[in-house]
Coordinates of C-alpha atoms and ligand atoms in Angstrom, one line a residue:
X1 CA -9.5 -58.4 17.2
X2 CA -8.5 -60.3 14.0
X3 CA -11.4 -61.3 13.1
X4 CA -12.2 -57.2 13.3
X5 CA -8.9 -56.9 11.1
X6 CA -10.0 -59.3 8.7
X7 CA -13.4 -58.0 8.5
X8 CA -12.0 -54.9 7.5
X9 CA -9.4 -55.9 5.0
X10 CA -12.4 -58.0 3.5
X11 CA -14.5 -54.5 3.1
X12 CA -11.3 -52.8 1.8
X13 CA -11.2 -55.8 -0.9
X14 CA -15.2 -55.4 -1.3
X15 CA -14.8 -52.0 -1.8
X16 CA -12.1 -52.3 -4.2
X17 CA -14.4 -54.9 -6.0
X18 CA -16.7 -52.5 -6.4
X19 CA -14.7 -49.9 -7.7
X20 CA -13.7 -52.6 -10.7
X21 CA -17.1 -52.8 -11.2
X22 CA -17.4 -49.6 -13.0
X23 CA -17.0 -49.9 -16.8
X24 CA -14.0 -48.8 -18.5
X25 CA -15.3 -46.6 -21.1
X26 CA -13.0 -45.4 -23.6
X27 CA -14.0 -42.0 -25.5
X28 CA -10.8 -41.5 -26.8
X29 CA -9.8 -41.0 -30.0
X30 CA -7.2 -43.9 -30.2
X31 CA -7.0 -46.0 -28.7
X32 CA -11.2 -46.8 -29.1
X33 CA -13.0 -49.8 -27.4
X34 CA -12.3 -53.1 -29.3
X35 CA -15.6 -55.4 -29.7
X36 CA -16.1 -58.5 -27.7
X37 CA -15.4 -61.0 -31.1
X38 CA -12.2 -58.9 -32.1
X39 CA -10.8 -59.5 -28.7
X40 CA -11.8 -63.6 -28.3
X41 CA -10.6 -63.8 -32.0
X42 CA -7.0 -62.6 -30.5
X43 CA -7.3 -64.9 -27.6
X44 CA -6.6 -68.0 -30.2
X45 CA -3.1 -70.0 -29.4
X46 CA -0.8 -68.0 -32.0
X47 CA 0.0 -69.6 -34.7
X48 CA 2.8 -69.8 -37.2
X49 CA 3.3 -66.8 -38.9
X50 CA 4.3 -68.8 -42.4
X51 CA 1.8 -71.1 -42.2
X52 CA -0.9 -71.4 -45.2
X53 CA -3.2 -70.3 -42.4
X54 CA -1.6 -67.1 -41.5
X55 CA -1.2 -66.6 -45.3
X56 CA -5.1 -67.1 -45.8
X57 CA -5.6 -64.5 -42.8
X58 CA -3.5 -61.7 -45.1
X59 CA -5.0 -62.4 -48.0
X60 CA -8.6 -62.2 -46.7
X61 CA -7.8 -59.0 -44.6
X62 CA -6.2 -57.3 -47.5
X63 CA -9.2 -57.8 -49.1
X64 CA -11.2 -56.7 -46.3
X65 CA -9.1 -53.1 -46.3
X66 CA -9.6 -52.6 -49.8
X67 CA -13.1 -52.4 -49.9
X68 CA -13.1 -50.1 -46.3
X69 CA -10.2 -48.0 -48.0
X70 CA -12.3 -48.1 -51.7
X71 CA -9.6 -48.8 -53.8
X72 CA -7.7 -51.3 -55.7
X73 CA -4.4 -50.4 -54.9
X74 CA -2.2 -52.5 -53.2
X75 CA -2.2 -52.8 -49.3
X76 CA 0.9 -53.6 -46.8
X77 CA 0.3 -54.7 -43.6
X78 CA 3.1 -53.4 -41.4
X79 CA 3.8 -54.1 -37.2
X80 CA 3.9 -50.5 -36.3
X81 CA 1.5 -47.9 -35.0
X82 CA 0.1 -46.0 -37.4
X83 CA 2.7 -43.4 -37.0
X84 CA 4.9 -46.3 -39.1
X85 CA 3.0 -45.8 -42.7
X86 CA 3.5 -42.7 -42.5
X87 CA 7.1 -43.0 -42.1
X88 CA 7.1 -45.4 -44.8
X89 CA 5.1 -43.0 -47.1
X90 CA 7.3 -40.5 -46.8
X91 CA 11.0 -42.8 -46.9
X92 CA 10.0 -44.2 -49.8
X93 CA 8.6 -41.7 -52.2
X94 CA 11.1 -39.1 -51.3
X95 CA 14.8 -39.5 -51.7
X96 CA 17.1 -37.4 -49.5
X97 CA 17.3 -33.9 -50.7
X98 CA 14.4 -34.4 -52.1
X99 CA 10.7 -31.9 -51.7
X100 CA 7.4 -32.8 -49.6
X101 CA 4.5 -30.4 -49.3
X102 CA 3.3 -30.8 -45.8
X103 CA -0.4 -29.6 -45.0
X104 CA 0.3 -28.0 -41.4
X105 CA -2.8 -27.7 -39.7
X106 CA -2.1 -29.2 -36.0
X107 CA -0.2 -31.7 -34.3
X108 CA -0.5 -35.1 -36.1
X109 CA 0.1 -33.1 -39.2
X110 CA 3.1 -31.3 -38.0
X111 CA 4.7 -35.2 -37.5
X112 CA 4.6 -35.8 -41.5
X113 CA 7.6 -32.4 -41.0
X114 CA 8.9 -34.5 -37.7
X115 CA 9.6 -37.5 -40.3
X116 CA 10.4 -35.7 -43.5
X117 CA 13.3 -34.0 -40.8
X118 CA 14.9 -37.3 -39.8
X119 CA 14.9 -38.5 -43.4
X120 CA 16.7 -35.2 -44.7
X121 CA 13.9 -34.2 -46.8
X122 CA 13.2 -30.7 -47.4
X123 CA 9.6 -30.4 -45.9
X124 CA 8.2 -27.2 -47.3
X125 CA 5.2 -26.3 -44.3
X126 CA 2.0 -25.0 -45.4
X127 CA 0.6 -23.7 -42.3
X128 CA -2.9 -23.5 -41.5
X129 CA -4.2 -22.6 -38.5
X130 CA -5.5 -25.1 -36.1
X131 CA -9.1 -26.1 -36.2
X132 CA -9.5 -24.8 -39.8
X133 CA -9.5 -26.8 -42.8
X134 CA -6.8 -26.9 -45.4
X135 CA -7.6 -24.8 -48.4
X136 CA -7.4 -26.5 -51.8
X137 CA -6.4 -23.2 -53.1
X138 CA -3.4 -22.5 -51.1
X139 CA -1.9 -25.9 -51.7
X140 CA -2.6 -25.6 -55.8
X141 CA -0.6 -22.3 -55.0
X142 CA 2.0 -23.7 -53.3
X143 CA 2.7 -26.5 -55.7
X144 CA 3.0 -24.0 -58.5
X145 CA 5.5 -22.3 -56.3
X146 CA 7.1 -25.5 -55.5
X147 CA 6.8 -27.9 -59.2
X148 CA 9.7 -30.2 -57.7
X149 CA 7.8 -31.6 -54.9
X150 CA 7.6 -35.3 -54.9
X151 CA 4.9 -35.7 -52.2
X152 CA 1.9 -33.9 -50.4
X153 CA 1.4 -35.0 -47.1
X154 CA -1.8 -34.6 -45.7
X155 CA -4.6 -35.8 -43.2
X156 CA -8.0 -37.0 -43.6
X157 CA -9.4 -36.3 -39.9
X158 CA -7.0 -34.2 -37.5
X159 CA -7.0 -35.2 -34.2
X160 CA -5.4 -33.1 -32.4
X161 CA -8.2 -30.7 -33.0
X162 CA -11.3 -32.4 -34.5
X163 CA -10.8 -31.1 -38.0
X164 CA -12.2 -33.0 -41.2
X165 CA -9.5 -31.9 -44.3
X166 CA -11.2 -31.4 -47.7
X167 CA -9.2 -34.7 -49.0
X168 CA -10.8 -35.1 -52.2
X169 CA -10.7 -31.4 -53.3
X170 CA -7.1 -31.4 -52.6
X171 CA -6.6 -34.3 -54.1
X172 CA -8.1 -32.9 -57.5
X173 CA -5.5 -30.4 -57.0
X174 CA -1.9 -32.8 -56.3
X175 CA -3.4 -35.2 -59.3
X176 CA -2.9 -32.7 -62.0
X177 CA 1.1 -32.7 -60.6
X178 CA 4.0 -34.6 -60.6
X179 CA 3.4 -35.3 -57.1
X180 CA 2.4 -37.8 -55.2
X181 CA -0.5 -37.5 -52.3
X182 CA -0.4 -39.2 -48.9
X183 CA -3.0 -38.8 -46.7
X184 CA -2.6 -39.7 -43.0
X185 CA -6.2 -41.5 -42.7
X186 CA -5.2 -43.0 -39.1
X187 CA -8.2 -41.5 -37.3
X188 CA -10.6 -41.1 -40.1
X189 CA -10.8 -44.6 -42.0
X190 CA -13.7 -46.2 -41.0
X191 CA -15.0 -43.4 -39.3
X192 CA -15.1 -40.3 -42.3
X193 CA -16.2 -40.7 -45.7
X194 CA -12.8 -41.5 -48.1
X195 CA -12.6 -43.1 -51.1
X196 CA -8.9 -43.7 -51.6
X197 CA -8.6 -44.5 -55.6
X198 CA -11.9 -41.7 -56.6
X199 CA -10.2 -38.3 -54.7
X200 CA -6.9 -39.2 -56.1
X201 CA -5.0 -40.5 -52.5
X202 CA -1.4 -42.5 -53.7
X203 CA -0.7 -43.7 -50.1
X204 CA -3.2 -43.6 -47.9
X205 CA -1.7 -44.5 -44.3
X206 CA -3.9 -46.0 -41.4
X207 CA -3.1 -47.6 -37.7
X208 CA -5.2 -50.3 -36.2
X209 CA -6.4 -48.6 -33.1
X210 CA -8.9 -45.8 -33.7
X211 CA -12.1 -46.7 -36.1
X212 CA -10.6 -50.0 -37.3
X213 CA -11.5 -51.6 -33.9
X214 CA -8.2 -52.9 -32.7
X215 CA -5.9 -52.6 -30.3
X216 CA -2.8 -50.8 -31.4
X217 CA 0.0 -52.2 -33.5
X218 CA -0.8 -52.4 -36.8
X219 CA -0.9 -49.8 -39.4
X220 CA -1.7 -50.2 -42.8
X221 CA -0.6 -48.5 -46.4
X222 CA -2.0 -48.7 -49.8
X223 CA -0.1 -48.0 -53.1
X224 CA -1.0 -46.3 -56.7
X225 CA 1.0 -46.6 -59.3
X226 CA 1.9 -43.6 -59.4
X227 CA 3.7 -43.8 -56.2
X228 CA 5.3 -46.9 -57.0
X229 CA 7.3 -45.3 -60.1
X230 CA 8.4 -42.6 -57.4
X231 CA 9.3 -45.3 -55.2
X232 CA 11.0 -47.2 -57.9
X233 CA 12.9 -44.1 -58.8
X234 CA 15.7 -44.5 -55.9
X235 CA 16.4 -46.5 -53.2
X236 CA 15.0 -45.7 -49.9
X237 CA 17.1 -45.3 -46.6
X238 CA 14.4 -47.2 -44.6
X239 CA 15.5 -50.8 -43.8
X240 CA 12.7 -51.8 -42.0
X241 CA 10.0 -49.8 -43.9
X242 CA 11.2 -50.1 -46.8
X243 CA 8.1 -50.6 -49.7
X244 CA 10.5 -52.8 -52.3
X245 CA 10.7 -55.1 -49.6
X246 CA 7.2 -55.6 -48.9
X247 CA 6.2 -55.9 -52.8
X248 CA 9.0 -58.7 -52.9
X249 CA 6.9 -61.3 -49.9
X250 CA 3.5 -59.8 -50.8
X251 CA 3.5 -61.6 -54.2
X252 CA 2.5 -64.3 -51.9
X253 CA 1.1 -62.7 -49.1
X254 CA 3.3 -62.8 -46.5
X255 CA 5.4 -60.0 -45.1
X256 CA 9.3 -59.5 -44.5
X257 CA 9.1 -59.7 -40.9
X258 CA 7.6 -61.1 -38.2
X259 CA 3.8 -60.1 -38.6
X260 CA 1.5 -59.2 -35.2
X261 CA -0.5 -61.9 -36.3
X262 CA -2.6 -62.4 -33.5
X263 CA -3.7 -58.4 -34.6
X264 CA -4.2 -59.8 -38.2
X265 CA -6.5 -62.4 -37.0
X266 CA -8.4 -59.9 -35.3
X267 CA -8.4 -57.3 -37.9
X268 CA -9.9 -60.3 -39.9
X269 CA -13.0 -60.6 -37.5
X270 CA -13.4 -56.7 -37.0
X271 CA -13.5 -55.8 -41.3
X272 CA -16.1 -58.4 -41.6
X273 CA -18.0 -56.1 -39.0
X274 CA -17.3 -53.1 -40.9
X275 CA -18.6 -55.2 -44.3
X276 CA -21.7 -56.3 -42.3
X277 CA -23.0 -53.1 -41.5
X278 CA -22.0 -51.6 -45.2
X279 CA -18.7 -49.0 -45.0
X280 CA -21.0 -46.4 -46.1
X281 CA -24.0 -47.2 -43.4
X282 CA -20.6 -47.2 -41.0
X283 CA -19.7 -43.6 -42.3
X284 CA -23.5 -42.6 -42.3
X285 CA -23.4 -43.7 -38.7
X286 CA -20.1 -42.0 -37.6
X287 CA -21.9 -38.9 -39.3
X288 CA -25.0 -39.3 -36.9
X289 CA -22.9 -40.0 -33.9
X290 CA -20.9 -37.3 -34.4
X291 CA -24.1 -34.5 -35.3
X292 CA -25.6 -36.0 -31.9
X293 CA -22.6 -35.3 -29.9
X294 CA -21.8 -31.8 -31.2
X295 CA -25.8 -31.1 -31.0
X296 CA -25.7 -32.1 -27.5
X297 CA -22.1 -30.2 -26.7
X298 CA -23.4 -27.1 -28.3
X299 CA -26.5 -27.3 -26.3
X300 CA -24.2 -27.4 -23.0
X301 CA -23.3 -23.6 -24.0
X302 CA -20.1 -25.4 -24.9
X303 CA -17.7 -24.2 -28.5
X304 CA -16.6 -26.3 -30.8
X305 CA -13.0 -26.0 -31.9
X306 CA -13.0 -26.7 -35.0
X307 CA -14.7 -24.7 -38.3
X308 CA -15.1 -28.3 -39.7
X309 CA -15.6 -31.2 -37.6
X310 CA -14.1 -34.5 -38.1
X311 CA -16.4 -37.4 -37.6
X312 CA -14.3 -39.7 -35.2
X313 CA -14.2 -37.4 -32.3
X314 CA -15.7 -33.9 -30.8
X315 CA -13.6 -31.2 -29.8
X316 CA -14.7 -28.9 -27.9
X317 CA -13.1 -25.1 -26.0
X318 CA -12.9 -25.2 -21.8
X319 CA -15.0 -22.7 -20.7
X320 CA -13.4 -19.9 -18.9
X321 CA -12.8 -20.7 -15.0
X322 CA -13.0 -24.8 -15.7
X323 CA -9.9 -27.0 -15.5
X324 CA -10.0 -29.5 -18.8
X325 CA -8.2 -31.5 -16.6
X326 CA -11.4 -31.2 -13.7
X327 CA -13.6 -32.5 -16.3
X328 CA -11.5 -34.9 -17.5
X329 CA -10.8 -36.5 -14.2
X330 CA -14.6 -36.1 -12.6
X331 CA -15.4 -37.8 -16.2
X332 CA -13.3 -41.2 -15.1
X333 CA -13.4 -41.3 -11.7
X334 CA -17.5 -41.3 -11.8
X335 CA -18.5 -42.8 -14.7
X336 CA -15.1 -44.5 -16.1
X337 CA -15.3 -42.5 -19.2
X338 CA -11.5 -41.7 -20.7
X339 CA -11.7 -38.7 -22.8
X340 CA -8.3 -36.5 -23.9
X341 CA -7.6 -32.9 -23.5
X342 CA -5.3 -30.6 -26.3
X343 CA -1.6 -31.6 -27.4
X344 CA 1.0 -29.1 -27.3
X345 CA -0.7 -25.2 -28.5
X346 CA -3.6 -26.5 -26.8
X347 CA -2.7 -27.9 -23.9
X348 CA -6.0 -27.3 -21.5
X349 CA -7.9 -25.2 -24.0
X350 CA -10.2 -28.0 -25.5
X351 CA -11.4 -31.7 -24.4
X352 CA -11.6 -34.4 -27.2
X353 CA -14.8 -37.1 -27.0
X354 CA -13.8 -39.7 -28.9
X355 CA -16.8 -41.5 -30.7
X356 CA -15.5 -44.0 -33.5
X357 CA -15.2 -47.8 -34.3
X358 CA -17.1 -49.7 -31.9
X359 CA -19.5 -47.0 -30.3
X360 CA -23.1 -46.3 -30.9
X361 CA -25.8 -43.5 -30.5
X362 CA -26.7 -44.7 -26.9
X363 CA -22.9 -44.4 -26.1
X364 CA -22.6 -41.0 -27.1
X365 CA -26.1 -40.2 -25.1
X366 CA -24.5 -41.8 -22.3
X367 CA -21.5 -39.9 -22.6
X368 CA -23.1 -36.0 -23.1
X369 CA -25.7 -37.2 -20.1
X370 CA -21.9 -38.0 -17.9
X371 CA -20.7 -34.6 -19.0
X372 CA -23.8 -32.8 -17.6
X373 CA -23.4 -34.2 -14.7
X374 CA -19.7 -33.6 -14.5
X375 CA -20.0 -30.0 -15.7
X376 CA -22.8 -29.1 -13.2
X377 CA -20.3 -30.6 -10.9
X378 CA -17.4 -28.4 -11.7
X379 CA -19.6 -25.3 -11.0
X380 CA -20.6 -24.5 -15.0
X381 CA -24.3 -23.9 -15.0
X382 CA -26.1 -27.2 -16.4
X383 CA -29.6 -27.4 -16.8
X384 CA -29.7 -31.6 -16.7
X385 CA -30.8 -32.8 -19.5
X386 CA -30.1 -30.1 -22.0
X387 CA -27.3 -31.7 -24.0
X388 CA -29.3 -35.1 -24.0
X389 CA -32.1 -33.8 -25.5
X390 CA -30.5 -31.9 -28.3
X391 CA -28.9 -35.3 -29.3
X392 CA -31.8 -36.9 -29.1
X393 CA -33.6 -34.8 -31.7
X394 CA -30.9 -35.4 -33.7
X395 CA -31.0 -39.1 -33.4
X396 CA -34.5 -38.7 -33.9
X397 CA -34.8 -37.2 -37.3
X398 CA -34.3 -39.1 -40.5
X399 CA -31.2 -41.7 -41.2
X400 CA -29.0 -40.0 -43.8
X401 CA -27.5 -42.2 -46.0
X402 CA -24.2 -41.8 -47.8
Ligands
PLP501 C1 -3.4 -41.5 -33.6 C2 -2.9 -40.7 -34.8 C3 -1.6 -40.7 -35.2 C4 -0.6 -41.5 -34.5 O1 -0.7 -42.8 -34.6 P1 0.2 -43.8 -33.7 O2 -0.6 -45.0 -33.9 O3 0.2 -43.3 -32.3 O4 1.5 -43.9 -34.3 C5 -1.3 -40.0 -36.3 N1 -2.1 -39.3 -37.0 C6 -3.4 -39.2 -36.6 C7 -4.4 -38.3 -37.4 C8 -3.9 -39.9 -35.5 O5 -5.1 -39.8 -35.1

């Protein structure tokens, strides 16, 4: 009798052994899958944070992000999801009372109003619809109609619905103005083309977690000049994010608070990556992954969402009778594969593959062959294979360089 009740607890541990033996496989879009020498780098006893060591580690990463952000401008490191440089983008280059221009086109983008709101400045909203791209057009229009704005807030890659934003046409268009251009480049740095100082971008905000290869809790924010005379030009509210500050300790490379330096450490290890491979054979390969995957989606009878695909994740439309939430599950309980379905508007409309940072061709062939699977399961008509092979031939034709 106990040695019957042991037995079976044992097979209930077994069991439960072999459940943990599936991989976790993150698709998401932020946070994405870390690599193995980013995460032992982290596992390090933590050192002092004012140490000529820790010191060494900002100087070497700052240099790491200006080549992967292409510019010459300089870089703060803050302890803050990315969601933080974007605060201190806006905080500092607008004073109370004061005009930003925000490009509207889904839910990330709709945050730069969320902060301009807290900070009591005016945030004039230039909607576009969701999925489409911002038109350079409209916001030359809307900055003639609106000469006092100090800022343009924009996004490189949208993830809330997989949209690429024409950054360096717009950018053209807020560099013949007074105003000042930040770009939320969170999701897209390191995964979409961007060259911060060349298309004109005065505060380029970034977070640690999506194509940079870390875990969350660091985001990052670059400076022009022109920004900083905006920023000179009054005194932000922002204690904590407050610019000034940070130009004070950065003259010697260390930061007003507390860093995460055990993230710095690791960002130090996963920018050498990225400057390994070449940023632009990293783009050219975000590019590939990214055809492959909306090949192979398309393939599956499945719509994308958006008119202009970001590179860091595919988003494509539930088909009518499915449950996003059906595939979404089927997708982690069999294979372990996270994915995300649609924030707010498009709550169970679309499902978002995330493919950035630290994933490869084979990962996204392993992903669309999961989905077949998944979708045959869910009672959508799957011929197996399909979605594979279209990425394949993809794969298969010639590298593109950038
Ligand atoms: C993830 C993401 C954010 C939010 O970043 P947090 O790190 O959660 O603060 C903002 N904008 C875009 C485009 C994102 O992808």
């Amino acid at each position: 009798m106990t040695v019957g009740l042991r037995l079976s607890s044992l097979i209930v541990i077994l069991s439960k052994e072999a459940l943990s033996m599936q991989k976790p496989r993150l698709m998401t879009p932020g946070p994405a899958p870390v690599p193995e020498d980013v995460l032992l780098a982290m596992a390090q006893p933590v050192i002092h944070h004012r140490s000529a060591e820790a010191k060494q580690n900002i100087v070497e990463s700052v240099a790491g992000l200006k080549q992967v952000f292409k510019t010459e401008n300089e870089i703060f490191i803050l302890t803050a999801s990315g969601t933080g440089a974007m605060e201190a983008a806006a905080v500092n280059t607008v004073p109370k009372g004061g005009k930003a221009l925000v490009l509207n086109a889904g839910w990330f983008s709709a945050r730069w109003g969320k902060v301009c709101q807290a900070y009591g400045i005016e945030a004039v909203m230039l909607d576009t619809e969701w999925g489409q791209p911002v038109d350079p057009t409209r916001v030359a229009n809307a900055l003639s109609e609106h000469p006092d704005t100090a800022c343009v807030m924009g996004t490189l890659s949208e993830t809330s619905t997989g949209t690429g934003h024409p950054v360096e046409a717009i950018g053209k268009v807020v560099a013949k103005t007074d105003a000042v251009f930040a770009v939320d480049g969170i999701s897209g740095i390191g995964a979409m083309e961007c060259h911060t100082d060349a298309w004109g971008i005065d505060l380029l905000c970034v977070g640690s977690q999506k194509a940079l290869m870390l875990p969350p809790g660091l985001a990052f924010v670059s400076v022009s000049q022109k920004a900083w005379k905006k920023i000179d030009a009054f005194d932000s509210p922002s204690f904590y994010f407050n610019l000034k500050t940070a130009r004070k300790k950065m003259v010697e490379f260390d930061t007003p608070y507390t860093p995460a330096h055990t993230l710095i450490i690791g960002l130090k290890v996963a920018l050498n990556r990225i400057l390994a491979e070449g940023v632009e054979n990293v783009w050219a390969r975000h590019k590939r992954m990214s055809d492959a995957c909306q090949a192979g989606v398309q393939a599956l009878g499945l719509a994308l969402f958006s008119a202009r695909p970001a590179e860091g994740l595919t988003a494509f439309v539930v088909p009518e009778g499915v449950k996003d939430s059906a595939i979404r599950n089927k997708l982690q309980e069999k294979f372990g594969i996270y994915t995300v379905g649609g924030q707010d508007k498009l709550k169970g409309k679309i499902v978002r593959i995330g493919h950035m940072g630290y994933t490869d061709e084979l990962d996204v062939i392993s992903g669309l062959a999961a989905l077949e699977m998944v979708m045959a399961e869910v009672g959508y008509p799957v011929q197996p294979g399909i979605a594979v092979t279209a990425a394949q031939r993809v794969l298969l034709s010639p590298y593109k360089t950038i």
